[in-house]
Short mmCIF file of C-alpha atoms in Angstrom, two decimals:
data_model
loop_
_atom_site.label_atom_id
_atom_site.label_comp_id
_atom_site.label_asym_id
_atom_site.label_seq_id
_atom_site.Cartn_x
_atom_site.Cartn_y
_atom_site.Cartn_z
CA UNK A 1 -32.90 22.60 -20.38
CA UNK A 2 -31.39 21.44 -17.12
CA UNK A 3 -33.03 18.96 -14.78
CA UNK A 4 -31.71 21.19 -11.98
CA UNK A 5 -34.97 23.08 -11.62
CA UNK A 6 -37.26 20.17 -12.21
CA UNK A 7 -37.37 17.76 -9.27
CA UNK A 8 -40.24 15.29 -9.46
CA UNK A 9 -42.95 15.06 -6.83
CA UNK A 10 -42.93 11.78 -4.88
CA UNK A 11 -46.41 10.94 -6.19
CA UNK A 12 -45.28 10.89 -9.82
CA UNK A 13 -41.92 9.22 -9.38
CA UNK A 14 -41.69 6.08 -11.50
CA UNK A 15 -39.84 3.27 -9.74
CA UNK A 16 -38.67 1.43 -12.86
CA UNK A 17 -37.52 2.63 -16.26
CA UNK A 18 -38.17 1.37 -19.78
CA UNK A 19 -34.89 -0.56 -19.52
CA UNK A 20 -36.28 -2.56 -16.61
CA UNK A 21 -33.76 -0.99 -14.24
CA UNK A 22 -34.78 0.74 -11.03
CA UNK A 23 -34.77 4.52 -11.44
CA UNK A 24 -32.20 6.19 -9.20
CA UNK A 25 -33.03 9.56 -7.63
CA UNK A 26 -30.56 11.77 -5.79
CA UNK A 27 -30.98 13.14 -2.28
CA UNK A 28 -33.06 16.02 -3.64
CA UNK A 29 -35.49 13.68 -5.38
CA UNK A 30 -34.16 14.44 -8.85
CA UNK A 31 -33.33 11.61 -11.24
CA UNK A 32 -29.55 11.15 -11.26
CA UNK A 33 -28.10 11.46 -14.74
CA UNK A 34 -24.95 9.46 -14.01
CA UNK A 35 -26.94 6.68 -12.32
CA UNK A 36 -29.57 5.94 -14.99
CA UNK A 37 -29.51 4.98 -18.64
CA UNK A 38 -30.30 7.85 -20.99
CA UNK A 39 -33.53 6.07 -21.99
CA UNK A 40 -34.71 5.88 -18.38
CA UNK A 41 -33.51 9.38 -17.55
CA UNK A 42 -35.56 10.72 -20.44
CA UNK A 43 -38.58 8.66 -19.56
CA UNK A 44 -38.62 9.87 -15.99
CA UNK A 45 -38.00 13.50 -16.85
CA UNK A 46 -40.79 13.20 -19.44
CA UNK A 47 -38.55 14.37 -22.23
CA UNK A 48 -39.02 13.37 -25.82
CA UNK A 49 -36.42 10.94 -27.10
CA UNK A 50 -37.09 11.12 -30.81
CA UNK A 51 -33.47 11.69 -31.73
CA UNK A 52 -30.18 10.35 -30.42
CA UNK A 53 -28.11 13.33 -29.34
CA UNK A 54 -24.46 13.09 -30.24
CA UNK A 55 -22.50 11.79 -27.35
CA UNK A 56 -25.40 10.32 -25.42
CA UNK A 57 -24.57 6.84 -26.61
CA UNK A 58 -20.97 5.71 -26.66
CA UNK A 59 -20.96 4.48 -30.25
CA UNK A 60 -22.61 7.63 -31.53
CA UNK A 61 -20.31 9.68 -29.37
CA UNK A 62 -17.20 8.18 -30.89
CA UNK A 63 -18.39 8.85 -34.39
CA UNK A 64 -19.62 12.35 -33.60
CA UNK A 65 -16.46 13.29 -31.74
CA UNK A 66 -14.30 12.08 -34.61
CA UNK A 67 -16.37 13.94 -37.18
CA UNK A 68 -16.39 17.11 -35.11
CA UNK A 69 -12.65 17.00 -34.62
CA UNK A 70 -12.04 16.32 -38.28
CA UNK A 71 -14.19 19.29 -39.17
CA UNK A 72 -12.21 21.49 -36.80
CA UNK A 73 -15.17 22.04 -34.50
CA UNK A 74 -14.56 22.40 -30.77
CA UNK A 75 -13.89 18.91 -29.44
CA UNK A 76 -17.02 17.48 -27.79
CA UNK A 77 -18.65 20.86 -28.30
CA UNK A 78 -22.17 19.51 -28.49
CA UNK A 79 -21.86 16.07 -26.95
CA UNK A 80 -23.97 15.29 -23.91
CA UNK A 81 -23.17 14.29 -20.33
CA UNK A 82 -22.62 10.52 -20.14
CA UNK A 83 -25.30 8.19 -18.83
CA UNK A 84 -24.58 5.33 -16.43
CA UNK A 85 -23.55 2.95 -19.22
CA UNK A 86 -21.11 5.28 -20.97
CA UNK A 87 -19.67 6.26 -17.59
CA UNK A 88 -19.28 2.60 -16.62
CA UNK A 89 -17.56 1.61 -19.87
CA UNK A 90 -15.21 4.60 -19.67
CA UNK A 91 -14.29 3.91 -16.07
CA UNK A 92 -13.59 0.20 -16.55
CA UNK A 93 -11.40 1.14 -19.52
CA UNK A 94 -9.28 3.41 -17.34
CA UNK A 95 -9.13 1.04 -14.35
CA UNK A 96 -8.20 -2.09 -16.33
CA UNK A 97 -5.61 -0.06 -18.28
CA UNK A 98 -4.10 1.07 -14.99
CA UNK A 99 -3.87 -2.61 -14.02
CA UNK A 100 -2.21 -3.37 -17.37
CA UNK A 101 0.59 -0.86 -16.76
CA UNK A 102 0.96 -1.46 -13.01
CA UNK A 103 4.42 -2.96 -12.27
CA UNK A 104 5.09 -6.65 -11.77
CA UNK A 105 7.19 -5.67 -8.76
CA UNK A 106 5.79 -2.40 -7.42
CA UNK A 107 7.61 -0.46 -4.70
CA UNK A 108 5.89 0.23 -1.37
CA UNK A 109 5.22 3.75 -2.63
CA UNK A 110 3.58 2.48 -5.80
CA UNK A 111 1.42 0.09 -3.78
CA UNK A 112 0.33 2.87 -1.43
CA UNK A 113 -0.38 5.13 -4.38
CA UNK A 114 -2.65 2.54 -6.01
CA UNK A 115 -4.47 1.85 -2.72
CA UNK A 116 -4.99 5.56 -2.25
CA UNK A 117 -6.27 5.93 -5.81
CA UNK A 118 -8.77 3.10 -5.48
CA UNK A 119 -10.02 4.26 -2.09
CA UNK A 120 -10.49 7.87 -3.15
CA UNK A 121 -12.09 6.65 -6.38
CA UNK A 122 -14.63 4.66 -4.34
CA UNK A 123 -15.70 7.91 -2.66
CA UNK A 124 -15.88 9.96 -5.85
CA UNK A 125 -17.50 7.75 -8.47
CA UNK A 126 -20.29 9.86 -9.98
CA UNK A 127 -22.96 7.16 -9.92
CA UNK A 128 -23.40 7.32 -6.16
CA UNK A 129 -25.27 4.07 -5.68
CA UNK A 130 -22.64 2.25 -7.78
CA UNK A 131 -20.02 3.87 -5.52
CA UNK A 132 -21.90 2.61 -2.43
CA UNK A 133 -21.88 -0.91 -3.87
CA UNK A 134 -18.18 -0.64 -4.70
CA UNK A 135 -17.29 0.48 -1.18
CA UNK A 136 -19.23 -2.48 0.20
CA UNK A 137 -17.39 -4.77 -2.22
CA UNK A 138 -13.93 -3.58 -1.17
CA UNK A 139 -14.85 -4.16 2.46
CA UNK A 140 -15.44 -7.86 1.89
CA UNK A 141 -12.78 -8.38 -0.83
CA UNK A 142 -9.83 -6.11 -0.01
CA UNK A 143 -8.07 -4.40 -2.91
CA UNK A 144 -4.93 -6.34 -3.87
CA UNK A 145 -2.03 -4.13 -4.92
CA UNK A 146 0.91 -6.52 -4.45
CA UNK A 147 1.64 -6.82 -8.18
CA UNK A 148 0.14 -6.43 -11.65
CA UNK A 149 -1.48 -9.82 -11.95
CA UNK A 150 -2.94 -9.75 -8.43
CA UNK A 151 -4.47 -6.32 -9.01
CA UNK A 152 -5.62 -7.16 -12.54
CA UNK A 153 -7.43 -10.28 -11.36
CA UNK A 154 -8.86 -8.57 -8.30
CA UNK A 155 -10.25 -5.83 -10.54
CA UNK A 156 -11.61 -8.37 -13.01
CA UNK A 157 -13.47 -10.10 -10.17
CA UNK A 158 -14.87 -6.77 -9.00
CA UNK A 159 -16.04 -6.08 -12.56
CA UNK A 160 -17.66 -9.53 -12.68
CA UNK A 161 -19.63 -8.77 -9.53
CA UNK A 162 -21.13 -5.81 -11.40
CA UNK A 163 -21.70 -7.93 -14.53
CA UNK A 164 -23.69 -10.42 -12.47
CA UNK A 165 -25.74 -7.63 -10.86
CA UNK A 166 -26.61 -6.30 -14.31
CA UNK A 167 -27.49 -9.75 -15.65
CA UNK A 168 -24.40 -9.83 -17.89
CA UNK A 169 -22.22 -12.92 -18.25
CA UNK A 170 -18.98 -13.16 -16.30
CA UNK A 171 -15.60 -12.65 -17.94
CA UNK A 172 -12.90 -15.34 -17.57
CA UNK A 173 -10.38 -13.51 -15.38
CA UNK A 174 -7.54 -15.74 -16.55
CA UNK A 175 -7.81 -13.79 -19.80
CA UNK A 176 -7.64 -10.27 -18.35
CA UNK A 177 -4.21 -9.55 -19.87
CA UNK A 178 -5.35 -10.55 -23.36
CA UNK A 179 -8.33 -8.22 -23.03
CA UNK A 180 -6.59 -5.23 -21.43
CA UNK A 181 -2.84 -5.49 -21.99
CA UNK A 182 -1.48 -7.64 -24.80
CA UNK A 183 -4.40 -8.32 -27.12
CA UNK A 184 -5.79 -11.73 -28.08
CA UNK A 185 -3.61 -14.65 -29.13
CA UNK A 186 -5.49 -14.90 -32.44
CA UNK A 187 -3.78 -11.65 -33.45
CA UNK A 188 -6.95 -9.60 -33.92
CA UNK A 189 -5.50 -6.76 -31.85
CA UNK A 190 -2.05 -6.69 -33.44
CA UNK B 1 0.35 -12.22 -30.47
CA UNK B 2 1.75 -9.99 -27.79
CA UNK B 3 4.26 -7.23 -28.39
CA UNK B 4 5.89 -8.39 -25.15
CA UNK B 5 8.47 -10.52 -26.93
CA UNK B 6 9.06 -8.20 -29.81
CA UNK B 7 11.10 -5.13 -28.84
CA UNK B 8 12.42 -3.20 -31.82
CA UNK B 9 16.10 -2.61 -32.48
CA UNK B 10 17.09 1.06 -32.21
CA UNK B 11 18.18 1.07 -35.83
CA UNK B 12 14.68 0.22 -37.10
CA UNK B 13 12.68 2.34 -34.71
CA UNK B 14 10.48 4.77 -36.60
CA UNK B 15 10.27 8.18 -34.92
CA UNK B 16 6.91 9.24 -36.33
CA UNK B 17 3.74 7.31 -37.07
CA UNK B 18 1.28 7.46 -39.94
CA UNK B 19 -0.86 9.78 -37.80
CA UNK B 20 1.99 12.31 -37.74
CA UNK B 21 2.46 11.80 -34.01
CA UNK B 22 5.80 10.89 -32.48
CA UNK B 23 5.99 7.18 -31.68
CA UNK B 24 6.31 6.52 -27.96
CA UNK B 25 8.49 3.64 -26.77
CA UNK B 26 8.64 2.34 -23.22
CA UNK B 27 11.80 1.94 -21.13
CA UNK B 28 12.44 -1.44 -22.74
CA UNK B 29 12.30 0.01 -26.23
CA UNK B 30 8.90 -1.48 -27.03
CA UNK B 31 6.16 0.66 -28.54
CA UNK B 32 3.72 1.58 -25.77
CA UNK B 33 0.18 0.51 -26.60
CA UNK B 34 -1.50 3.03 -24.29
CA UNK B 35 0.68 5.89 -25.59
CA UNK B 36 0.18 5.53 -29.35
CA UNK B 37 -2.79 5.45 -31.68
CA UNK B 38 -3.72 1.98 -32.88
CA UNK B 39 -2.70 2.99 -36.39
CA UNK B 40 0.79 4.00 -35.29
CA UNK B 41 1.15 1.04 -32.94
CA UNK B 42 0.39 -1.29 -35.82
CA UNK B 43 2.67 0.53 -38.18
CA UNK B 44 5.60 0.34 -35.83
CA UNK B 45 5.03 -3.28 -34.88
CA UNK B 46 4.78 -4.05 -38.61
CA UNK B 47 1.38 -5.63 -38.23
CA UNK B 48 -1.22 -5.69 -40.96
CA UNK B 49 -4.17 -3.42 -40.30
CA UNK B 50 -6.60 -4.71 -42.89
CA UNK B 51 -9.51 -5.03 -40.49
CA UNK B 52 -10.72 -2.95 -37.58
CA UNK B 53 -10.79 -5.24 -34.55
CA UNK B 54 -13.80 -4.79 -32.34
CA UNK B 55 -12.95 -2.53 -29.47
CA UNK B 56 -9.93 -0.90 -31.00
CA UNK B 57 -11.85 2.18 -31.98
CA UNK B 58 -14.30 3.68 -29.56
CA UNK B 59 -17.25 3.83 -31.94
CA UNK B 60 -16.74 0.28 -33.11
CA UNK B 61 -16.22 -0.78 -29.53
CA UNK B 62 -19.54 0.61 -28.42
CA UNK B 63 -21.40 -1.14 -31.18
CA UNK B 64 -19.53 -4.42 -30.74
CA UNK B 65 -19.98 -4.39 -26.98
CA UNK B 66 -23.69 -3.75 -27.33
CA UNK B 67 -24.12 -6.49 -29.90
CA UNK B 68 -22.07 -8.95 -27.86
CA UNK B 69 -24.06 -8.23 -24.75
CA UNK B 70 -27.36 -8.53 -26.57
CA UNK B 71 -26.26 -11.90 -27.96
CA UNK B 72 -25.37 -13.08 -24.46
CA UNK B 73 -21.66 -13.32 -25.25
CA UNK B 74 -19.14 -12.53 -22.54
CA UNK B 75 -19.03 -8.75 -22.21
CA UNK B 76 -16.03 -7.35 -24.08
CA UNK B 77 -14.91 -10.93 -24.70
CA UNK B 78 -13.02 -10.13 -27.86
CA UNK B 79 -12.50 -6.40 -27.65
CA UNK B 80 -8.92 -5.10 -27.72
CA UNK B 81 -6.81 -3.07 -25.29
CA UNK B 82 -7.52 0.65 -25.78
CA UNK B 83 -5.14 2.88 -27.70
CA UNK B 84 -4.13 6.35 -26.51
CA UNK B 85 -7.23 8.00 -27.99
CA UNK B 86 -9.80 5.63 -26.51
CA UNK B 87 -7.99 5.79 -23.19
CA UNK B 88 -7.97 9.59 -23.31
CA UNK B 89 -11.67 9.89 -24.14
CA UNK B 90 -12.59 7.41 -21.42
CA UNK B 91 -10.49 9.16 -18.80
CA UNK B 92 -11.80 12.66 -19.54
CA UNK B 93 -15.33 11.24 -19.34
CA UNK B 94 -14.68 9.94 -15.84
CA UNK B 95 -12.81 13.04 -14.62
CA UNK B 96 -15.31 15.60 -15.90
CA UNK B 97 -18.16 13.48 -14.50
CA UNK B 98 -16.44 13.49 -11.12
CA UNK B 99 -16.32 17.29 -11.40
CA UNK B 100 -20.04 17.33 -12.27
CA UNK B 101 -20.99 15.47 -9.08
CA UNK B 102 -18.43 17.10 -6.77
CA UNK B 103 -20.22 19.18 -4.10
CA UNK B 104 -20.75 22.92 -4.29
CA UNK B 105 -19.63 23.07 -0.66
CA UNK B 106 -17.29 20.14 -0.07
CA UNK B 107 -16.10 19.26 3.44
CA UNK B 108 -12.38 19.30 4.24
CA UNK B 109 -12.46 15.49 3.93
CA UNK B 110 -14.02 15.64 0.49
CA UNK B 111 -11.44 18.18 -0.63
CA UNK B 112 -8.60 16.02 0.65
CA UNK B 113 -10.12 12.97 -1.00
CA UNK B 114 -10.27 14.70 -4.39
CA UNK B 115 -6.70 16.01 -4.06
CA UNK B 116 -5.52 12.53 -3.17
CA UNK B 117 -7.39 11.05 -6.12
CA UNK B 118 -5.94 13.52 -8.62
CA UNK B 119 -2.42 13.17 -7.30
CA UNK B 120 -2.45 9.37 -7.29
CA UNK B 121 -4.09 9.45 -10.74
CA UNK B 122 -1.19 11.58 -12.04
CA UNK B 123 1.20 8.78 -11.00
CA UNK B 124 -0.87 5.94 -12.45
CA UNK B 125 -2.15 7.13 -15.80
CA UNK B 126 -1.28 4.34 -18.25
CA UNK B 127 0.09 6.59 -21.01
CA UNK B 128 3.28 7.38 -19.11
CA UNK B 129 4.39 10.39 -21.15
CA UNK B 130 0.88 11.89 -20.84
CA UNK B 131 1.19 11.30 -17.08
CA UNK B 132 4.57 13.09 -17.07
CA UNK B 133 2.99 16.07 -18.83
CA UNK B 134 0.06 16.06 -16.41
CA UNK B 135 2.35 16.06 -13.37
CA UNK B 136 4.23 19.01 -14.87
CA UNK B 137 0.92 20.79 -15.47
CA UNK B 138 -0.28 20.39 -11.88
CA UNK B 139 3.01 21.79 -10.62
CA UNK B 140 2.44 25.08 -12.42
CA UNK B 141 -1.37 25.20 -12.11
CA UNK B 142 -2.30 23.64 -8.75
CA UNK B 143 -5.40 21.45 -8.62
CA UNK B 144 -8.37 23.45 -7.29
CA UNK B 145 -10.70 21.43 -5.08
CA UNK B 146 -12.50 24.22 -3.20
CA UNK B 147 -15.86 23.59 -4.88
CA UNK B 148 -17.53 22.07 -7.95
CA UNK B 149 -17.18 25.04 -10.27
CA UNK B 150 -13.56 25.73 -9.32
CA UNK B 151 -12.59 22.12 -9.92
CA UNK B 152 -14.69 21.79 -13.08
CA UNK B 153 -13.07 24.88 -14.63
CA UNK B 154 -9.59 23.88 -13.50
CA UNK B 155 -10.07 20.47 -15.12
CA UNK B 156 -11.44 22.04 -18.29
CA UNK B 157 -8.33 24.22 -18.52
CA UNK B 158 -6.11 21.17 -18.01
CA UNK B 159 -8.02 19.41 -20.81
CA UNK B 160 -7.55 22.44 -23.04
CA UNK B 161 -3.79 22.31 -22.52
CA UNK B 162 -3.90 18.80 -23.96
CA UNK B 163 -6.21 19.90 -26.79
CA UNK B 164 -3.70 22.58 -27.79
CA UNK B 165 -0.83 20.08 -27.67
CA UNK B 166 -2.76 17.77 -30.00
CA UNK B 167 -3.70 20.58 -32.36
CA UNK B 168 -7.35 20.46 -31.34
CA UNK B 169 -9.40 23.57 -30.70
CA UNK B 170 -9.99 24.76 -27.14
CA UNK B 171 -13.29 24.27 -25.37
CA UNK B 172 -15.04 27.28 -23.81
CA UNK B 173 -14.70 26.47 -20.11
CA UNK B 174 -17.68 28.65 -19.21
CA UNK B 175 -19.75 25.88 -20.79
CA UNK B 176 -18.29 22.94 -18.86
CA UNK B 177 -21.51 22.29 -16.91
CA UNK B 178 -23.59 22.15 -20.08
CA UNK B 179 -21.17 19.62 -21.57
CA UNK B 180 -20.64 17.44 -18.49
CA UNK B 181 -23.45 18.03 -16.00
CA UNK B 182 -26.74 19.49 -17.17
CA UNK B 183 -26.78 19.14 -20.94
CA UNK B 184 -27.09 21.94 -23.49
CA UNK B 185 -29.65 24.73 -23.22
CA UNK B 186 -31.06 23.83 -26.64
CA UNK B 187 -32.48 20.68 -25.03
CA UNK B 188 -30.58 18.18 -27.19
CA UNK B 189 -29.51 16.20 -24.12
CA UNK B 190 -32.90 16.19 -22.36
#
């Protein structure tokens, strides 16, 4: 069943979810699927959460998708829309990988293309309150597109700002290439 | 150890990997990490693959990331750069989620913003031969940004083109909203 037809009345709108995070509602007063964890989304829509649907959690999703593909089923046929955590992980994976393959000496065109991508991304990110925060962030710390390392470190710092907001530890941005481009020096990624 | 200093000589360059896929080399003759599966990348760089490093496979990555975060370790501290499959899954997750939150009646500005995003994305996607294919695709089937359902279905068709190329079954694009926006009618995502 879709949440489309089930906006909550103001009087019964929980402010915080079981995860401890603030519940995010959209402009129509409906809980936003891409802005909340699945746990909180379910809590606030009063749905049972007795089972973990395939695809609702990244780890489960990976396994389910692999199994489904192996069995010849339609890819992702019965996986679920991502919650805020799966969406976040997926997006950082793409963005840091873009940094990893961005040139050391980009042309003016390549620099403009990356600026354009990041700016349009900041208007489109599906978790709208995360997108608001990101647009605020790029106002005070302008996107750096001069070369791979500048962009990679800028992005790592932006990611750290989110880590801090979520109570997660910061990542050492001197190591961004090991994490996202070359793998670790101990050879675990080789 | 990085593959940076280890380009392969033409004479010892395998053409196909253990997965059956063609091995993709970059312009310097090095195997491209973001363009090959981890299995093939390891095969061609002659690295042992006795253990599955955390982060190299999406399912393992999810579990490892969760455990690391719970233990208070740096997020993703020891995860590995994504291979072509993890990168692909992550990217489709972001793109379809953008479709799911794109307006039913977008303004001209919103339409231009989405066009700009998709065009710059097609120049930046880290798997460069996938990006080449995608740019070819959007030449013959122009990106549709007129409203949510048009874009969602256009994107689903683009995804299906890739599914077919990879020998995966096609997804029924009439169901894209169930998969990426509202969840399935049987309630498994509620």
